[in-house]
Short mmCIF file of C-alpha atoms in Angstrom, two decimals:
data_model
loop_
_atom_site.label_atom_id
_atom_site.label_comp_id
_atom_site.label_asym_id
_atom_site.label_seq_id
_atom_site.Cartn_x
_atom_site.Cartn_y
_atom_site.Cartn_z
CA MET Z 33 22.43 2.85 -20.29
CA PRO Z 34 19.39 2.36 -22.56
CA ILE Z 35 16.77 5.09 -22.42
CA ARG Z 36 13.03 4.36 -22.30
CA PRO Z 37 11.14 5.89 -25.26
CA ARG Z 38 8.75 8.65 -24.19
CA ALA Z 39 6.84 9.68 -27.29
CA ALA Z 40 3.13 8.99 -27.36
CA LEU Z 41 3.42 7.24 -30.74
CA ILE Z 42 5.96 4.82 -29.34
CA GLY Z 43 3.80 4.27 -26.26
CA ALA Z 44 0.84 3.41 -28.48
CA ALA Z 45 2.96 1.00 -30.49
CA MET Z 46 4.08 -0.65 -27.25
CA ALA Z 47 0.47 -1.05 -26.13
CA LEU Z 48 -0.38 -2.70 -29.46
CA GLY Z 49 2.64 -4.93 -29.12
CA LEU Z 50 1.46 -6.03 -25.66
CA ALA Z 51 -1.89 -7.09 -27.03
CA LEU Z 52 -0.14 -9.16 -29.70
CA GLY Z 53 2.27 -10.73 -27.23
CA ALA Z 54 5.36 -8.86 -28.44
CA PRO Z 55 8.24 -8.14 -26.04
CA THR Z 56 8.26 -4.82 -24.23
CA VAL Z 57 10.98 -2.44 -23.15
CA VAL Z 58 12.47 -2.90 -19.67
CA PRO Z 59 12.71 0.34 -17.65
CA ALA Z 60 16.06 2.07 -17.86
CA ALA Z 61 17.76 1.32 -14.56
CA ALA Z 62 20.81 -0.29 -13.05
CA ARG Z 63 19.01 -3.65 -12.90
CA GLU Z 64 19.53 -7.02 -14.49
CA ALA Z 65 18.62 -6.83 -18.19
CA VAL Z 66 15.91 -9.34 -19.08
CA THR Z 67 13.52 -9.91 -21.96
CA PRO Z 68 10.00 -9.80 -20.50
CA ALA Z 69 7.95 -12.89 -21.16
CA ARG Z 70 4.73 -12.81 -23.16
CA PHE Z 71 1.32 -13.55 -21.70
CA THR Z 72 -0.45 -16.47 -23.31
CA PRO Z 73 -4.17 -16.43 -24.20
CA ALA Z 74 -4.63 -19.69 -22.30
CA GLY Z 75 -2.96 -18.24 -19.23
CA LEU Z 76 -5.16 -15.14 -19.25
CA GLU Z 77 -8.22 -17.35 -19.66
CA ARG Z 78 -7.19 -19.29 -16.53
CA ILE Z 79 -7.20 -16.01 -14.61
CA ARG Z 80 -10.70 -15.22 -15.88
CA ALA Z 81 -11.94 -18.70 -15.02
CA GLN Z 82 -10.52 -18.49 -11.50
CA LEU Z 83 -12.19 -15.17 -10.70
CA ARG Z 84 -15.48 -16.16 -12.31
CA GLY Z 85 -15.44 -19.40 -10.32
CA ASP Z 86 -14.61 -17.62 -7.07
CA VAL Z 87 -17.56 -15.27 -7.61
CA ALA Z 88 -19.88 -18.17 -8.41
CA GLN Z 89 -18.80 -20.04 -5.26
CA GLY Z 90 -19.30 -16.99 -3.06
CA ARG Z 91 -15.64 -16.61 -2.12
CA ILE Z 92 -15.74 -12.96 -3.25
CA PRO Z 93 -18.61 -10.69 -4.32
CA GLY Z 94 -16.63 -9.40 -7.29
CA ALA Z 95 -13.26 -8.13 -8.46
CA VAL Z 96 -11.42 -5.88 -10.87
CA LEU Z 97 -8.03 -7.05 -12.07
CA LEU Z 98 -5.62 -4.82 -13.98
CA ILE Z 99 -2.28 -5.90 -15.45
CA THR Z 100 -0.04 -3.24 -16.93
CA ARG Z 101 3.06 -3.76 -19.07
CA GLY Z 102 5.24 -0.91 -20.19
CA ASN Z 103 3.06 2.15 -20.70
CA GLY Z 104 0.01 0.14 -21.71
CA THR Z 105 -2.73 -1.91 -20.07
CA LEU Z 106 -2.53 -5.57 -20.99
CA PHE Z 107 -5.57 -6.76 -19.05
CA GLN Z 108 -8.42 -5.04 -17.26
CA GLU Z 109 -11.66 -6.83 -16.52
CA ALA Z 110 -14.45 -6.72 -13.96
CA PHE Z 111 -16.08 -9.79 -12.40
CA GLY Z 112 -19.16 -10.39 -10.27
CA GLN Z 113 -21.00 -7.84 -8.19
CA GLN Z 114 -19.92 -4.41 -7.02
CA ASP Z 115 -22.63 -4.50 -4.36
CA VAL Z 116 -24.44 -7.76 -3.73
CA ALA Z 117 -27.15 -6.22 -1.54
CA ALA Z 118 -27.95 -3.59 -4.18
CA ALA Z 119 -27.54 -6.07 -7.08
CA ARG Z 120 -25.05 -3.79 -8.84
CA PRO Z 121 -22.64 -5.47 -11.26
CA MET Z 122 -18.94 -4.78 -10.93
CA ARG Z 123 -17.53 -2.11 -13.25
CA ARG Z 124 -14.00 -1.48 -14.42
CA ASP Z 125 -14.20 1.92 -12.73
CA SER Z 126 -15.73 0.69 -9.47
CA ILE Z 127 -14.34 2.45 -6.41
CA PHE Z 128 -12.79 0.40 -3.59
CA ARG Z 129 -11.67 1.08 -0.05
CA ILE Z 130 -7.95 0.49 -0.50
CA ALA Z 131 -7.04 0.66 3.21
CA SER Z 132 -3.25 0.25 3.59
CA MET Z 133 -2.66 0.77 -0.12
CA THR Z 134 -3.04 4.42 0.91
CA LYS Z 135 0.44 4.11 2.48
CA PRO Z 136 2.48 4.04 -0.78
CA LEU Z 137 0.65 7.15 -2.03
CA VAL Z 138 1.51 9.11 1.11
CA SER Z 139 5.06 7.76 1.06
CA VAL Z 140 5.60 9.15 -2.45
CA ALA Z 141 4.31 12.56 -1.32
CA ALA Z 142 6.62 12.51 1.69
CA MET Z 143 9.61 11.58 -0.47
CA GLN Z 144 8.88 14.61 -2.64
CA LEU Z 145 9.38 16.71 0.48
CA VAL Z 146 12.65 14.87 1.09
CA GLU Z 147 13.80 15.68 -2.46
CA GLN Z 148 12.86 19.34 -1.89
CA GLY Z 149 14.96 19.50 1.27
CA LYS Z 150 11.93 20.21 3.46
CA ILE Z 151 12.36 17.08 5.58
CA GLN Z 152 15.15 14.56 6.05
CA LEU Z 153 14.85 10.87 6.84
CA SER Z 154 17.11 11.29 9.87
CA ASP Z 155 14.99 14.09 11.35
CA PRO Z 156 13.20 13.40 14.63
CA VAL Z 157 9.46 13.31 14.02
CA ALA Z 158 8.99 15.71 16.96
CA THR Z 159 10.72 18.39 14.86
CA TYR Z 160 7.44 18.63 12.94
CA LEU Z 161 5.03 17.14 15.48
CA PRO Z 162 6.11 18.46 18.89
CA GLU Z 163 3.22 16.53 20.46
CA LEU Z 164 5.43 13.43 20.11
CA GLN Z 165 8.38 14.81 22.05
CA GLY Z 166 9.68 12.81 25.03
CA LEU Z 167 7.91 9.48 24.44
CA LYS Z 168 8.37 6.45 26.69
CA VAL Z 169 8.74 2.74 25.91
CA ALA Z 170 6.85 0.09 27.86
CA VAL Z 171 9.33 -2.60 28.95
CA GLU Z 172 7.99 -5.77 30.58
CA ARG Z 173 10.07 -7.07 33.46
CA ARG Z 174 9.70 -9.69 36.19
CA ASP Z 175 10.06 -8.74 39.82
CA ALA Z 176 11.82 -10.85 42.42
CA GLY Z 177 8.65 -12.87 42.92
CA GLY Z 178 8.28 -13.61 39.22
CA GLN Z 179 5.36 -11.24 38.75
CA ALA Z 180 5.16 -9.31 35.49
CA ALA Z 181 5.59 -5.56 35.77
CA THR Z 182 5.78 -2.78 33.20
CA GLU Z 183 8.55 -0.23 33.41
CA LEU Z 184 8.59 2.97 31.37
CA VAL Z 185 11.95 4.00 29.94
CA ASP Z 186 12.93 6.92 27.73
CA ALA Z 187 12.55 6.30 24.00
CA ARG Z 188 15.13 7.37 21.47
CA PRO Z 189 13.49 9.88 19.11
CA ILE Z 190 11.36 8.41 16.33
CA THR Z 191 12.82 9.42 12.96
CA ILE Z 192 11.06 10.06 9.67
CA GLN Z 193 12.70 6.90 8.31
CA ASP Z 194 11.19 4.93 11.21
CA LEU Z 195 7.73 6.03 10.05
CA PHE Z 196 8.34 4.87 6.47
CA ARG Z 197 9.64 1.44 7.47
CA HIS Z 198 7.47 0.76 10.58
CA THR Z 199 10.26 0.77 13.14
CA SER Z 200 8.75 3.63 15.16
CA GLY Z 201 7.60 1.54 18.11
CA LEU Z 202 3.99 2.51 17.37
CA THR Z 203 1.43 -0.26 16.79
CA TYR Z 204 -2.10 -1.18 15.66
CA HIS Z 205 -4.50 -2.40 18.33
CA PHE Z 206 -5.78 -5.28 16.18
CA LEU Z 207 -2.42 -6.96 15.48
CA GLY Z 208 -1.14 -9.59 17.90
CA GLN Z 209 -2.28 -10.38 21.42
CA MET Z 210 -3.97 -7.65 23.37
CA ASN Z 211 -1.65 -6.00 25.88
CA PRO Z 212 -1.81 -2.71 27.84
CA VAL Z 213 -0.41 -0.67 24.93
CA ARG Z 214 -2.77 -2.13 22.33
CA ARG Z 215 -5.65 -1.82 24.79
CA ALA Z 216 -4.89 1.89 25.15
CA TYR Z 217 -4.89 2.27 21.35
CA ALA Z 218 -8.32 0.64 21.17
CA ASP Z 219 -9.74 2.63 24.08
CA GLN Z 220 -8.41 5.93 22.70
CA ASP Z 221 -9.50 5.13 19.12
CA ILE Z 222 -6.00 5.92 17.87
CA ALA Z 223 -6.57 4.40 14.41
CA GLY Z 224 -10.08 5.81 14.10
CA LEU Z 225 -11.05 8.20 11.32
CA TYR Z 226 -14.38 9.35 12.70
CA GLY Z 227 -13.45 9.92 16.37
CA PRO Z 228 -10.43 12.07 17.19
CA THR Z 229 -9.14 14.85 14.98
CA ALA Z 230 -5.49 14.73 13.92
CA SER Z 231 -4.50 17.02 16.78
CA GLU Z 232 -6.46 14.95 19.29
CA MET Z 233 -4.95 11.71 18.00
CA LEU Z 234 -1.42 13.07 18.44
CA SER Z 235 -2.20 14.29 21.95
CA ARG Z 236 -3.57 10.87 22.90
CA LEU Z 237 -0.51 9.10 21.48
CA LYS Z 238 1.71 11.24 23.70
CA ALA Z 239 0.19 9.55 26.75
CA ILE Z 240 0.60 5.97 25.46
CA PRO Z 241 4.01 4.27 25.70
CA LEU Z 242 5.63 2.78 22.63
CA MET Z 243 5.66 -0.99 22.10
CA TYR Z 244 9.36 -1.08 21.27
CA GLN Z 245 12.42 1.13 21.26
CA PRO Z 246 12.38 2.98 17.89
CA GLY Z 247 14.62 1.38 15.29
CA SER Z 248 14.74 -1.99 17.03
CA THR Z 249 11.66 -3.84 15.75
CA PHE Z 250 9.36 -4.02 12.73
CA GLU Z 251 5.85 -3.42 14.06
CA TYR Z 252 3.16 -2.62 11.50
CA SER Z 253 1.39 0.42 12.83
CA VAL Z 254 -0.13 3.87 12.50
CA SER Z 255 3.33 5.09 11.44
CA THR Z 256 2.12 6.16 7.99
CA ASP Z 257 -0.78 8.04 9.58
CA ILE Z 258 1.83 10.00 11.51
CA LEU Z 259 3.84 10.48 8.30
CA GLY Z 260 0.71 11.90 6.70
CA HIS Z 261 0.36 14.37 9.55
CA VAL Z 262 4.00 15.37 9.02
CA VAL Z 263 3.10 16.11 5.38
CA GLU Z 264 0.21 18.26 6.63
CA ARG Z 265 2.41 20.27 9.00
CA VAL Z 266 5.19 20.81 6.44
CA THR Z 267 2.89 21.78 3.55
CA GLY Z 268 0.37 23.68 5.65
CA LYS Z 269 -2.45 21.75 3.93
CA THR Z 270 -4.77 18.94 4.91
CA LEU Z 271 -3.54 15.56 3.70
CA ASP Z 272 -6.26 15.19 1.08
CA ALA Z 273 -5.35 18.55 -0.46
CA ALA Z 274 -1.59 17.92 -0.28
CA LEU Z 275 -1.92 14.45 -1.81
CA ASP Z 276 -4.20 15.76 -4.52
CA GLU Z 277 -1.70 18.44 -5.49
CA MET Z 278 1.48 16.36 -5.18
CA VAL Z 279 0.45 12.92 -6.45
CA LEU Z 280 -3.14 12.44 -7.58
CA LYS Z 281 -3.69 15.29 -10.04
CA PRO Z 282 -0.23 15.00 -11.63
CA LEU Z 283 -0.88 11.29 -12.26
CA GLY Z 284 -4.47 11.76 -13.41
CA MET Z 285 -5.85 9.70 -10.50
CA ARG Z 286 -9.28 11.30 -10.66
CA ASP Z 287 -11.16 8.80 -8.50
CA THR Z 288 -8.71 8.46 -5.60
CA VAL Z 289 -10.43 10.24 -2.70
CA PHE Z 290 -10.95 10.22 1.07
CA GLN Z 291 -14.71 10.61 0.80
CA VAL Z 292 -17.03 9.06 -1.79
CA ALA Z 293 -19.92 11.41 -2.53
CA GLY Z 294 -22.16 12.57 -5.38
CA PRO Z 295 -22.06 10.56 -8.62
CA ARG Z 296 -19.16 8.41 -7.32
CA LEU Z 297 -21.50 6.75 -4.80
CA ALA Z 298 -23.03 4.64 -7.57
CA ARG Z 299 -19.58 3.11 -8.14
CA LEU Z 300 -18.66 2.27 -4.52
CA ALA Z 301 -17.92 -1.43 -4.03
CA ASN Z 302 -18.90 -3.22 -0.84
CA ALA Z 303 -18.09 -6.49 0.89
CA ARG Z 304 -20.52 -9.37 0.78
CA PRO Z 305 -22.98 -9.21 3.68
CA GLY Z 306 -21.85 -11.68 6.33
CA ASP Z 307 -18.12 -11.58 5.50
CA PRO Z 308 -16.57 -13.08 8.67
CA ASP Z 309 -13.99 -10.31 9.04
CA MET Z 310 -16.59 -7.57 8.84
CA GLU Z 311 -17.37 -8.18 12.51
CA THR Z 312 -13.78 -7.61 13.63
CA MET Z 313 -12.72 -4.63 11.53
CA ASN Z 314 -13.88 -1.05 11.33
CA TRP Z 315 -15.39 -0.88 7.82
CA LEU Z 316 -14.95 2.67 6.62
CA ASP Z 317 -18.09 4.66 5.97
CA LEU Z 318 -16.66 6.66 3.09
CA THR Z 319 -19.94 8.46 2.55
CA LYS Z 320 -19.18 10.90 5.39
CA PRO Z 321 -16.13 13.14 5.82
CA PRO Z 322 -13.47 11.83 8.22
CA LYS Z 323 -12.43 13.79 11.30
CA ARG Z 324 -8.82 13.28 10.23
CA PHE Z 325 -7.22 12.12 7.00
CA SER Z 326 -5.56 8.75 7.53
CA GLY Z 327 -2.35 8.37 5.53
CA GLY Z 328 -2.30 4.73 6.52
CA ALA Z 329 -5.77 3.55 5.58
CA GLY Z 330 -8.23 6.26 4.58
CA ALA Z 331 -8.35 6.41 0.78
CA ALA Z 332 -10.55 4.89 -1.89
CA SER Z 333 -9.47 4.30 -5.47
CA THR Z 334 -10.05 2.41 -8.70
CA ALA Z 335 -7.93 -0.16 -10.49
CA GLN Z 336 -7.40 2.36 -13.30
CA ASP Z 337 -6.09 5.00 -10.92
CA TYR Z 338 -3.79 2.66 -9.08
CA GLY Z 339 -2.56 1.33 -12.40
CA ARG Z 340 -1.28 4.81 -13.20
CA PHE Z 341 0.49 4.94 -9.85
CA MET Z 342 2.15 1.58 -10.59
CA ARG Z 343 3.31 2.76 -14.01
CA MET Z 344 4.87 5.81 -12.40
CA LEU Z 345 6.90 3.51 -10.12
CA LEU Z 346 7.90 1.28 -13.04
CA ASN Z 347 8.92 4.40 -15.00
CA GLU Z 348 11.08 5.37 -12.02
CA GLY Z 349 9.10 8.42 -10.99
CA GLU Z 350 7.59 9.67 -14.26
CA LEU Z 351 4.34 9.18 -16.17
CA ASP Z 352 3.15 10.84 -19.36
CA GLY Z 353 5.88 13.45 -19.21
CA VAL Z 354 5.17 14.38 -15.58
CA ARG Z 355 7.92 13.56 -13.09
CA LEU Z 356 7.07 13.12 -9.40
CA LEU Z 357 10.38 11.69 -8.17
CA SER Z 358 13.86 11.16 -9.55
CA PRO Z 359 14.87 7.64 -10.67
CA GLN Z 360 17.43 7.56 -7.85
CA THR Z 361 14.75 8.29 -5.26
CA VAL Z 362 12.42 5.57 -6.58
CA ARG Z 363 15.23 3.01 -6.53
CA TYR Z 364 16.04 4.08 -2.98
CA MET Z 365 12.40 3.63 -1.93
CA MET Z 366 12.33 0.17 -3.51
CA SER Z 367 15.46 -0.92 -1.60
CA ASP Z 368 15.40 -2.71 1.75
CA HIS Z 369 15.64 -0.31 4.71
CA LEU Z 370 15.33 -2.88 7.50
CA GLY Z 371 18.54 -4.91 7.22
CA PRO Z 372 18.36 -7.59 9.95
CA VAL Z 373 15.54 -5.88 11.87
CA ARG Z 374 12.44 -8.07 12.25
CA GLY Z 375 9.51 -8.34 14.65
CA PRO Z 376 7.12 -10.85 16.20
CA ILE Z 377 4.58 -10.21 13.42
CA TYR Z 378 6.64 -9.75 10.26
CA LEU Z 379 4.05 -9.07 7.56
CA PRO Z 380 6.45 -8.85 4.57
CA GLY Z 381 7.34 -12.50 5.16
CA PRO Z 382 10.44 -14.58 4.32
CA GLY Z 383 12.56 -13.37 1.44
CA HIS Z 384 11.37 -9.78 1.84
CA GLY Z 385 12.56 -6.57 3.41
CA PHE Z 386 10.70 -3.31 3.70
CA GLY Z 387 11.46 -0.15 1.78
CA LEU Z 388 10.03 3.33 2.14
CA GLY Z 389 6.32 2.64 2.05
CA PHE Z 390 5.99 -0.97 0.89
CA ALA Z 391 7.52 -4.43 1.10
CA VAL Z 392 10.42 -5.18 -1.25
CA ARG Z 393 11.55 -8.58 -2.45
CA ALA Z 394 15.13 -9.46 -1.49
CA ASP Z 395 15.44 -12.86 -3.18
CA ASP Z 396 14.01 -14.71 -6.16
CA GLY Z 397 13.43 -17.67 -3.86
CA VAL Z 398 12.84 -18.07 -0.11
CA ALA Z 399 9.32 -16.57 -0.19
CA THR Z 400 6.35 -18.88 -0.69
CA THR Z 401 5.06 -16.76 -3.58
CA ILE Z 402 6.39 -16.54 -7.13
CA GLY Z 403 8.23 -13.33 -7.90
CA HIS Z 404 11.51 -11.56 -8.55
CA LYS Z 405 14.11 -9.75 -6.52
CA GLY Z 406 13.47 -6.00 -6.73
CA GLU Z 407 9.66 -6.14 -6.65
CA ALA Z 408 7.64 -3.83 -4.44
CA TRP Z 409 4.17 -4.68 -3.15
CA TRP Z 410 1.57 -4.12 -0.48
CA GLY Z 411 -2.12 -4.68 0.18
CA GLY Z 412 -5.08 -3.48 2.18
CA ILE Z 413 -7.04 -5.23 4.91
CA THR Z 414 -10.17 -4.86 2.77
CA GLY Z 415 -8.69 -7.30 0.21
CA THR Z 416 -6.93 -5.00 -2.26
CA ARG Z 417 -3.37 -5.80 -3.39
CA PHE Z 418 -0.76 -4.57 -5.86
CA TRP Z 419 2.77 -5.35 -6.95
CA VAL Z 420 5.28 -3.94 -9.40
CA ASP Z 421 7.95 -6.16 -10.98
CA PRO Z 422 10.61 -4.03 -12.68
CA ALA Z 423 12.36 -7.05 -14.18
CA ASN Z 424 9.28 -7.81 -16.26
CA ASP Z 425 8.07 -4.19 -16.52
CA LEU Z 426 4.92 -5.53 -14.89
CA GLY Z 427 2.33 -4.00 -12.58
CA VAL Z 428 -0.67 -5.88 -11.15
CA VAL Z 429 -3.51 -4.58 -9.00
CA LEU Z 430 -6.40 -6.70 -7.74
CA MET Z 431 -9.34 -4.83 -6.27
CA ILE Z 432 -11.74 -6.85 -4.11
CA GLN Z 433 -13.75 -6.09 -0.99
CA ALA Z 434 -13.39 -9.38 0.86
CA PRO Z 435 -11.31 -8.96 4.02
CA ASN Z 436 -11.19 -12.66 4.91
CA GLN Z 437 -9.80 -13.56 1.46
CA ARG Z 438 -6.86 -11.14 1.37
CA ASN Z 439 -4.18 -13.69 2.28
CA TYR Z 440 -5.50 -16.28 -0.15
CA TYR Z 441 -5.29 -13.91 -3.10
CA GLN Z 442 -1.81 -12.73 -2.16
CA SER Z 443 -0.58 -16.16 -3.25
CA VAL Z 444 -3.06 -17.41 -5.83
CA MET Z 445 -3.05 -14.26 -7.96
CA ARG Z 446 0.73 -14.29 -8.26
CA ASN Z 447 0.63 -17.94 -9.29
CA LEU Z 448 -2.00 -17.18 -11.92
CA VAL Z 449 -0.27 -14.09 -13.32
CA TYR Z 450 3.20 -15.61 -13.57
CA GLY Z 451 1.68 -18.88 -14.76
CA ALA Z 452 0.11 -16.96 -17.64
CA MET Z 453 3.53 -16.01 -19.01
CA GLY Z 454 4.98 -17.97 -21.90
CA ARG Z 455 8.48 -17.84 -23.30
CA ALA Z 456 9.94 -14.49 -24.21
CA SER Z 457 10.38 -13.59 -27.85
CA ARG Z 458 13.99 -13.60 -29.07
#
C-alpha cells in the first residue's frame, strides 16, 4: 500500500504543484487508485464569475469558497459583502454560522471516545443520559369508526449509533408537516439554544414520544445534539470545552466557536436583510452565550478552519503530524450505516447513504449531482456546505449566509468545481 508523504518540505512541494496544475498524491487507503485531474484556469474563472454574478444579482450577500487538494489550498477567495447592512466587505477569514456543519465536528469527537473504549456504538443512550430511559413511540391508528388516534407503545432503546445516523426516532419541529410530536418540540423549544439548559432539554424530551421506533426510519433530528450531551457526560466537560480539546485545538481551528465576541465580532457574516427564510428559522444570535451547547447546530467557523477539518478527513484522521482518529475509524465513519433504511424526508437523496455524522455517496451515478462513490458531505441551513472526495484528494467548503439558496448551491457548486477539472497528467 502506498504511503502518503508527511514531511513539510514535501507538503510545500505538493502545494506548489497544485498551483501549477500538477497531479497530487491520492490518500493511502483501500480505495480505487486514480490520478486526480488538474483544475484549469478557465474553469476556476467560471467559478469566480458565477459567484461575482450571484452577488451582483442579489442572490447572495457574499461568499467564501475554499478548495483544498492534498495538503495544500488550491483556491480560496472572498466575494461580495460580509454584512450588507453594515457595508462590510467579505473577508477570507469571515466567520459564519455553520449550523448543521457542527454535526461532523461533534461526530469526530464522539468517535474518539469510541476508539478510547469509553462508549460503544451499540450502547443504549440512556446508559449515559438516564433522562432518556423508557421512552415511548407515538403510533397513529384508526379506530373502528375511521377516526385517527395516537397510541403510545414502548420504544426499543436508542443506541449511540442511532444518534450518529439519525435513526433515533427523534425529530426537528420544522421538518415535514406539523403533527402532535413536532408541535410538542416547538412548544417546548427542544432545538432552542437560548431557552432550556441541556438538563432541561433532556427532561422535556422524556415527556415527548418518539416519531418512529428507533432503528426503523431516517429522520433528521436533534440526534447530534443528544450525542453532544453524551460527550459532555462522558468527558465531564461542557461541549465547547470538550470539542476545543479533542478537535479544534489539535487541528488549529482557532475561529471555530459557540459564541462570537470581542475582536471576532468584526468578522461575523450575516444574511441579507429580507432573506425569505429568515422569517421561518431561528437565526442564531452568536453574540450572547447559549444556555446549552448544540452539537447539531450551534457553532460558527471560517472556511480556513473547516478546510483543516476536511484535510484531516482526507488524510484519514491526521493533519500536520497530529492524529485524531485511526484510518480504519475514518473509513468506517465514511461508510454507509443505513443499509435499506429510509424515511419520508430523506435528506441525503438518491445514490447516498448516511455514515457516522454526514451523508456518504454510494454510487457514481443515481444522484442528480456530480460526484464520486466514497464522498462524504453535509451542509447547514444557513447556506454553508462542504464535501470531501477521497478519489480526487479534494475538499470543498462554501460559506454563505443565505438560507433560501442552500439547495441551489448544493448542485451548482459541484457542477462548477468538477467542471473546472481538466484531464489528469500522465
